[in-house]
Structures are given as structure tokens and as C-alpha cells.
Tab-separated table of N, CA and C in Angstrom:
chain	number	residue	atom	x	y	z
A	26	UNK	N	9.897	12.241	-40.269
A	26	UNK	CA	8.908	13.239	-39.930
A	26	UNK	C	7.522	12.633	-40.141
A	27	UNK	N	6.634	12.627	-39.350
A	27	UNK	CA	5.169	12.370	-39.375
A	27	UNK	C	4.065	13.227	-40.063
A	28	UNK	N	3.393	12.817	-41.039
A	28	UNK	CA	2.116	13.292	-41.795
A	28	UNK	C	1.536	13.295	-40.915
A	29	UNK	N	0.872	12.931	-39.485
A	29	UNK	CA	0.029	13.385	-39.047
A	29	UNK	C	-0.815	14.349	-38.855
A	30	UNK	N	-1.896	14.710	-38.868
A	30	UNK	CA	-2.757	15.990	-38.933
A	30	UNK	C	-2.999	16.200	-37.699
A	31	UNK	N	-2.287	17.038	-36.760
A	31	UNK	CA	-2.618	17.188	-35.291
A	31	UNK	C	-3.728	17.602	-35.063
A	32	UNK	N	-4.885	18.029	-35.776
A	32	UNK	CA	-6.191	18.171	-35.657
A	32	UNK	C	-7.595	17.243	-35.258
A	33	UNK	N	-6.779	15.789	-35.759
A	33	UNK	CA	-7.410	14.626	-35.782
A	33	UNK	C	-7.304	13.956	-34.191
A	34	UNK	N	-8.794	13.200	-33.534
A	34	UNK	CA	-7.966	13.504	-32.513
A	34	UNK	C	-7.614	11.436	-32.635
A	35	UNK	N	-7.796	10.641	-31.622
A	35	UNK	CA	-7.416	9.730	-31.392
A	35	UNK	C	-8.820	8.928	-31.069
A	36	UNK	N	-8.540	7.822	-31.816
A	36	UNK	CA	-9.700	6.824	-32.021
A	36	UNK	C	-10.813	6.624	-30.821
A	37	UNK	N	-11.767	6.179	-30.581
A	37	UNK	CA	-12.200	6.254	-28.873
A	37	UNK	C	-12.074	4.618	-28.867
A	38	UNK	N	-12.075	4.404	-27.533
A	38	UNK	CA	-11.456	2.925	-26.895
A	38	UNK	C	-12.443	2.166	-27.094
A	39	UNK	N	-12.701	1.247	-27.367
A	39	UNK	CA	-12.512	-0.309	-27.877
A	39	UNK	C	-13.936	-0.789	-26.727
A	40	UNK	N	-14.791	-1.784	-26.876
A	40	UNK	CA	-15.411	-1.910	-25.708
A	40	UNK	C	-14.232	-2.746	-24.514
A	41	UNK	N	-13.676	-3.395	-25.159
A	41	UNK	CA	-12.202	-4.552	-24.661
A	41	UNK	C	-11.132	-3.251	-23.456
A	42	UNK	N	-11.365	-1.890	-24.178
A	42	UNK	CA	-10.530	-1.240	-23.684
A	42	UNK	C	-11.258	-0.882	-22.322
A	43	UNK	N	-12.516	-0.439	-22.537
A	43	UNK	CA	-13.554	0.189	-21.770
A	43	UNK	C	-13.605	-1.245	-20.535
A	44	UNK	N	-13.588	-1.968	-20.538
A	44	UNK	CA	-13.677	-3.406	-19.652
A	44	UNK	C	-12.476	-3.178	-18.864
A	45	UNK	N	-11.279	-2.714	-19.756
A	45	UNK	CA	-10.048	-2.976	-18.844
A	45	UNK	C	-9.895	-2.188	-17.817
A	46	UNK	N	-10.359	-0.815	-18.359
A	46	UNK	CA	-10.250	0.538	-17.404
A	46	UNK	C	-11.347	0.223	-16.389
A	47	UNK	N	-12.650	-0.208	-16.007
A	47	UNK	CA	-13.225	-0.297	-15.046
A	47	UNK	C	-12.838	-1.459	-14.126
A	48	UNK	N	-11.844	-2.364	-15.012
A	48	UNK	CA	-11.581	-3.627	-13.968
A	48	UNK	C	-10.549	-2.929	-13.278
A	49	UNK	N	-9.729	-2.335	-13.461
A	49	UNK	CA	-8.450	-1.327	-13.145
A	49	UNK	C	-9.156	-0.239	-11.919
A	50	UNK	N	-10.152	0.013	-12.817
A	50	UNK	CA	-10.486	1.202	-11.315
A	50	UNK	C	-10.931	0.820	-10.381
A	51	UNK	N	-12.139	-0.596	-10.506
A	51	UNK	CA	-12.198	-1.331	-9.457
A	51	UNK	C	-11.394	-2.293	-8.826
A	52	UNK	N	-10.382	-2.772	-8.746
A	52	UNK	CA	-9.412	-3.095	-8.301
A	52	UNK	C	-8.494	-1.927	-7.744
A	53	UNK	N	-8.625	-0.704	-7.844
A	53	UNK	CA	-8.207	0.038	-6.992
A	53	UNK	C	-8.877	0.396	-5.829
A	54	UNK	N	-10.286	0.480	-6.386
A	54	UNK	CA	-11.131	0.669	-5.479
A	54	UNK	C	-10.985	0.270	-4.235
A	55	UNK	N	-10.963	-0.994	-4.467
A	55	UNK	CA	-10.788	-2.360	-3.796
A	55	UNK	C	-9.799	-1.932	-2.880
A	56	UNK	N	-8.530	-1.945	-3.495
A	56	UNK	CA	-7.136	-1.839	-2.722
A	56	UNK	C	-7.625	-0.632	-1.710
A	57	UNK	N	-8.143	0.746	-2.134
A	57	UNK	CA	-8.400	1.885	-1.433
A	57	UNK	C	-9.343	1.615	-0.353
A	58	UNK	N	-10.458	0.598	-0.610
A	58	UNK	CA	-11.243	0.173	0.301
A	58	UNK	C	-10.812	-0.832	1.776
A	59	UNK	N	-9.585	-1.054	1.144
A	59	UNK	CA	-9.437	-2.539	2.166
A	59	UNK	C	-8.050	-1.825	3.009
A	60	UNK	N	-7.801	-0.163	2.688
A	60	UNK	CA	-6.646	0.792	4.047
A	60	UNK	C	-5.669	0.640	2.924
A	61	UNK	N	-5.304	0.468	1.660
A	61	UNK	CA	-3.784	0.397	1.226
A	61	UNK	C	-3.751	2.275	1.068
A	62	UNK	N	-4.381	2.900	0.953
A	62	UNK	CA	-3.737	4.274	1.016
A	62	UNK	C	-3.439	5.023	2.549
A	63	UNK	N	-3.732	4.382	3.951
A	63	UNK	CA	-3.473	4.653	5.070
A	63	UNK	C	-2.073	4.818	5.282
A	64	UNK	N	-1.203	5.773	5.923
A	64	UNK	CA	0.175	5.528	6.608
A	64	UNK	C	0.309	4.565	6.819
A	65	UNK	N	1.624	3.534	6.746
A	65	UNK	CA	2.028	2.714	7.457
A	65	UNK	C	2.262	2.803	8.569
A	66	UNK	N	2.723	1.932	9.517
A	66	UNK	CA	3.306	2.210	11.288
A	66	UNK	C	4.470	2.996	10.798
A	67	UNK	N	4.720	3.523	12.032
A	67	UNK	CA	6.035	3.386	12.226
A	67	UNK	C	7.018	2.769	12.664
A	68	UNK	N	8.129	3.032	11.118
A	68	UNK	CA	9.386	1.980	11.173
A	68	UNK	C	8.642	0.490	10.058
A	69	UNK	N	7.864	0.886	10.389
A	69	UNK	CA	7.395	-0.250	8.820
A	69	UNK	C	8.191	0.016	7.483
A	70	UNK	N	8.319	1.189	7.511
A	70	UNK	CA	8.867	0.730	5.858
A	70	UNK	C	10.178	1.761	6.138
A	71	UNK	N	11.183	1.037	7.283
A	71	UNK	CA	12.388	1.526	7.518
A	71	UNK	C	12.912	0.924	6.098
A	72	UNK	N	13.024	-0.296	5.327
A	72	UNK	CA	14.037	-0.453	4.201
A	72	UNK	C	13.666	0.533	2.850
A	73	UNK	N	12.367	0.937	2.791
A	73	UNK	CA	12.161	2.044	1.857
A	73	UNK	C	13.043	2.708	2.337
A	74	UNK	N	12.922	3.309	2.899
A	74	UNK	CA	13.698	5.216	4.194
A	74	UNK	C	15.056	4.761	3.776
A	75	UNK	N	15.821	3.486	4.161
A	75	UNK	CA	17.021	3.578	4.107
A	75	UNK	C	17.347	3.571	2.144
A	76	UNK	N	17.047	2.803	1.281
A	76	UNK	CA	17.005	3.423	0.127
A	76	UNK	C	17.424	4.816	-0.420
A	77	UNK	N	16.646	5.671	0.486
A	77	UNK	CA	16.045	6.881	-0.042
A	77	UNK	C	17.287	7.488	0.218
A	78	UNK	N	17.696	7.548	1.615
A	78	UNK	CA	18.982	8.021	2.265
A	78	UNK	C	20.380	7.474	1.430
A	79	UNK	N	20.560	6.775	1.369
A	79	UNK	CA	21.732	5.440	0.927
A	79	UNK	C	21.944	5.988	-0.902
A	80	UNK	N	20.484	6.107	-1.492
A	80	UNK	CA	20.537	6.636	-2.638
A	80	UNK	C	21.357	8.193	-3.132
A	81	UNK	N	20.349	9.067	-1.948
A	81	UNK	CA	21.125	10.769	-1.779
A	81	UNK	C	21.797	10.648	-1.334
A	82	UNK	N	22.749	10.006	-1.047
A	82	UNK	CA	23.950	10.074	-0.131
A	82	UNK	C	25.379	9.526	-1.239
A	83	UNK	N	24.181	8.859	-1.713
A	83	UNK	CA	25.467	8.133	-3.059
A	83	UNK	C	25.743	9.359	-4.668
A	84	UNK	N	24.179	9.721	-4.671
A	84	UNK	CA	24.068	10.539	-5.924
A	84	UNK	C	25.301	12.060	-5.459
A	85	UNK	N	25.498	12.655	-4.092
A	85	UNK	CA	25.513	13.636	-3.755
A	85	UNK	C	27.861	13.720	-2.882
A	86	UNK	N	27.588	12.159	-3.265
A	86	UNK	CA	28.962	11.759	-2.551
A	86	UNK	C	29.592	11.068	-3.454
A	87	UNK	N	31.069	10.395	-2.853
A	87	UNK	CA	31.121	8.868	-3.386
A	87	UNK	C	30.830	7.912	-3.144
A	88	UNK	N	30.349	7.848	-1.554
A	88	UNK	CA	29.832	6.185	-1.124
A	88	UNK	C	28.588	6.652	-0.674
A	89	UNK	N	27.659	5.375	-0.370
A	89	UNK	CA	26.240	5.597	0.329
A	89	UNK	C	26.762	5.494	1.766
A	90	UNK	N	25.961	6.486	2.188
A	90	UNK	CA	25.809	6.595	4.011
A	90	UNK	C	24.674	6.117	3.967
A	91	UNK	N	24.200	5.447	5.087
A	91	UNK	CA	22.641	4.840	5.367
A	91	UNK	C	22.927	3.874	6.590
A	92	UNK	N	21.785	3.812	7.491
A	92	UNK	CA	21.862	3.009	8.540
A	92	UNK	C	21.719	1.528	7.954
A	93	UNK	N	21.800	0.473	8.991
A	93	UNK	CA	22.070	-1.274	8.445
A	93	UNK	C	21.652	-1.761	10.280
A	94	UNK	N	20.554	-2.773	9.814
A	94	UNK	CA	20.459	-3.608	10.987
A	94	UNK	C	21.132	-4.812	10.935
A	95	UNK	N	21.959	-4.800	9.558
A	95	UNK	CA	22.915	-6.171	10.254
A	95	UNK	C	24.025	-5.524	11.474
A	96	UNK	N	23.981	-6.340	12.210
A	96	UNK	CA	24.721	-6.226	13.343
A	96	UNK	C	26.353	-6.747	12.805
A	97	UNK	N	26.806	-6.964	11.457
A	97	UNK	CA	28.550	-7.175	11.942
A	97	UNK	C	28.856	-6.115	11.206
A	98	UNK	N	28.597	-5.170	10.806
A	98	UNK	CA	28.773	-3.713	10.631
A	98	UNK	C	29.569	-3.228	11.776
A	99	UNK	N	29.217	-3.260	13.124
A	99	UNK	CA	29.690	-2.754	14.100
A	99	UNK	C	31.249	-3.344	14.662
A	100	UNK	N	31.941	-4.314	13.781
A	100	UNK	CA	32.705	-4.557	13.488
A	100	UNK	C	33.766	-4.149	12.143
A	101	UNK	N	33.500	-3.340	11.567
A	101	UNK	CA	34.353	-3.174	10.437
A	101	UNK	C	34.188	-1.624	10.433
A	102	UNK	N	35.228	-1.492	9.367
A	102	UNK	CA	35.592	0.150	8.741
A	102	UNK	C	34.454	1.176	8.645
A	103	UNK	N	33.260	0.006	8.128
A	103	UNK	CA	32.135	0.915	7.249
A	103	UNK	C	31.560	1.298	8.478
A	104	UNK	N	31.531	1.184	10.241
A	104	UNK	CA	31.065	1.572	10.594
A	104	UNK	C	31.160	2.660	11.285
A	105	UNK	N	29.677	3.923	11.269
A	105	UNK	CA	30.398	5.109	11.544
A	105	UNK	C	29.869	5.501	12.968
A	106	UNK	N	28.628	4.944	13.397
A	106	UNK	CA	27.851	5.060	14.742
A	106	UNK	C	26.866	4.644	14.890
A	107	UNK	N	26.466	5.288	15.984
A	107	UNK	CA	24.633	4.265	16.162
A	107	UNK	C	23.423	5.433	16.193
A	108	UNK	N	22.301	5.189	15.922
A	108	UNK	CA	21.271	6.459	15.977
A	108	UNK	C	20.304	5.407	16.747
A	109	UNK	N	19.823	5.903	17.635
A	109	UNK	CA	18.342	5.622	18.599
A	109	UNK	C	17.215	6.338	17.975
A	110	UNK	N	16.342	5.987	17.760
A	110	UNK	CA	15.278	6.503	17.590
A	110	UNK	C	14.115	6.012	17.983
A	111	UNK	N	13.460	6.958	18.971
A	111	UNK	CA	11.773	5.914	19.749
A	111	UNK	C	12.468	4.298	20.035
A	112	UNK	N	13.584	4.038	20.425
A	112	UNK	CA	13.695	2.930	21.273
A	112	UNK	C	14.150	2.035	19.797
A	113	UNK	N	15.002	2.175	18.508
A	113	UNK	CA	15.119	1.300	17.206
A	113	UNK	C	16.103	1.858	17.346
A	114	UNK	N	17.107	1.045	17.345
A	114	UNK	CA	18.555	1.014	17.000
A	114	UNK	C	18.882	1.174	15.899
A	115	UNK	N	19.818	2.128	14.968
A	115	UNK	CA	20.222	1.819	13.687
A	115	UNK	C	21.988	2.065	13.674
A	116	UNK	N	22.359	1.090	13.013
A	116	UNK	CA	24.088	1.303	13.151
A	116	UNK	C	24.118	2.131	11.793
A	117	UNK	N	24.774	3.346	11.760
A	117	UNK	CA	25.103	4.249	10.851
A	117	UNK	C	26.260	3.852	9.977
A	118	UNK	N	25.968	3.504	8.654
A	118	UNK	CA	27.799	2.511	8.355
A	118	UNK	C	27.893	3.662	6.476
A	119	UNK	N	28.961	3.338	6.059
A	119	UNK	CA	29.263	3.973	5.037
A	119	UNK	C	30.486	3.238	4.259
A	120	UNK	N	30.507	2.612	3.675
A	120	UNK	CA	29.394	2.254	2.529
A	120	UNK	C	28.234	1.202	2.970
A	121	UNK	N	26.881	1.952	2.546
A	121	UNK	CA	25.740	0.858	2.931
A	121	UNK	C	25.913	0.051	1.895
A	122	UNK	N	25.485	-1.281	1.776
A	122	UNK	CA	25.488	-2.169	1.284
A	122	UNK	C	24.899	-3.129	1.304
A	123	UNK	N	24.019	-3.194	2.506
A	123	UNK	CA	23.051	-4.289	2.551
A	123	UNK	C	22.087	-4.634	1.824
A	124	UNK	N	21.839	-3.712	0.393
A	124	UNK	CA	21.137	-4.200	-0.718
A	124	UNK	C	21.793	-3.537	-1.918
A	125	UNK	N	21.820	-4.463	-3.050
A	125	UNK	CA	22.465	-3.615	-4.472
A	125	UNK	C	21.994	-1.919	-4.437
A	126	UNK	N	23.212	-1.226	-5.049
A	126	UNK	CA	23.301	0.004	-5.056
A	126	UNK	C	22.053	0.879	-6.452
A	127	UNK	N	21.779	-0.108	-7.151
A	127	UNK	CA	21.011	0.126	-8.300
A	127	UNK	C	19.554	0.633	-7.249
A	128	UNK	N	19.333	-0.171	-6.491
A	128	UNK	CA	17.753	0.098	-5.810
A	128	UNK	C	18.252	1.247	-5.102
A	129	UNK	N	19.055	1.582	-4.131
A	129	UNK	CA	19.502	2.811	-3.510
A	129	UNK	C	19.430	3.815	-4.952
A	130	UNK	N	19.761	3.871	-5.594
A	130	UNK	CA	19.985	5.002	-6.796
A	130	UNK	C	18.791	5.120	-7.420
A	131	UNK	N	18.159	4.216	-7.754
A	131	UNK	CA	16.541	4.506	-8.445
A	131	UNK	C	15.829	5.366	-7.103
A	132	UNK	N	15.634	4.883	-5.982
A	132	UNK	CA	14.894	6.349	-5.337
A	132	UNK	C	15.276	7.100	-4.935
A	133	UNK	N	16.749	7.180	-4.918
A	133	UNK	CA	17.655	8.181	-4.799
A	133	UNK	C	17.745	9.384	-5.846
A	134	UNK	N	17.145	9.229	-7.176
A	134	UNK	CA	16.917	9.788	-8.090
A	134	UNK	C	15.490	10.252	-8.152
A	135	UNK	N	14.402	9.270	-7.827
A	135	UNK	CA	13.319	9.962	-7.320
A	135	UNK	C	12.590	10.853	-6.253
A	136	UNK	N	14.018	10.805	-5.377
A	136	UNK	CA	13.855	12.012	-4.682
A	136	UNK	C	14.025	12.827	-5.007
């Protein structure tokens, strides 16, 4: 159990600390200045998307469903169909697998 006096509040930062936080905000700045908070294209960050899917699909099932642009998918069991979208092919396969299941499940959980 802690003696602390919750009344007390917390030390104020350091000039070392005060340096770090403005190099931090300007370096965001930066990033914010140079488009990193803009949408991506689209289909740019199809391997995020498939994650996301592959993840809820695993948390909510037993295997991950998620599309795969490897093409020998369309040869085996795991595959279940194809989805078109705006002219992007995706082969629909189950179990996805084209990246460890740990990264599918971390944003699969943050969804």
C-alpha cells in the first residue's frame, strides 16, 4: 500500500523534459506539415484492411477469412473466391496466412 498524499501534486518537468516535449511537437509538426495526416489513395494500405478483416474474422471464428494477392491460393483448399473491386482483384481464401496471425489479432483486437 502507498503513503502517498494524493493531495500533492507531481513535480513540474525538468528543463531536459521541457526540450523533449517541444522537439516531439515539432517533429510532429513537421510530419503534419509535410501531408502525413491526409487519406491515403486508394488501396494503399490494402495490407492494413486485410489485417483488420483476417484479425475479426479470427477473433469471431476459428480460422481467418481475408483476401491474399498471392496468386497460388487459387489453387488450394483455402481458396474460397474472388472479389473485384474498382478494377483490384482480391482472391478470398480462409485460412489467410500470408502474414503471422499475431499481426492479424493485434488489430483485430483494436477494432
Amino acid at each position: 500500500m502507498s503513503n502517498a498524499n494524493p493531495s500533492t501534486s507531481p513535480p513540474p518537468f525538468s528543463q531536459r523534459q521541457w526540450a523533449l516535449i517541444v522537439l516531439l511537437f515539432l517533429l510532429a509538426l513537421a510530419h503534419r506539415w509535410n501531408g502525413l495526416g491526409q487519406a491515403p489513395e486508394p488501396y494503399q494500405m490494402a495490407d492494413e484492411s486485410h489485417y483488420l478483416w483476417a484479425g475479426l474474422s479470427l477473433l469471431h471464428g476459428e480460422k481467418a477469412t481475408s483476401w491474399s494477392l498471392l496468386p497460388g491460393y487459387a489453387k488450394t483448399e483455402a481458396y474460397i473466391g474472388r472479389a473485384e473491386i474498382d478494377s483490384h482483384s482480391f482472391h478470398i481464401v480462409r485460412p489467410a496466412l500470408d502474414h503471422p496471425p499475431l499481426f492479424s489479432l493485434i488489430a483485430g483486437i483494436a477494432a
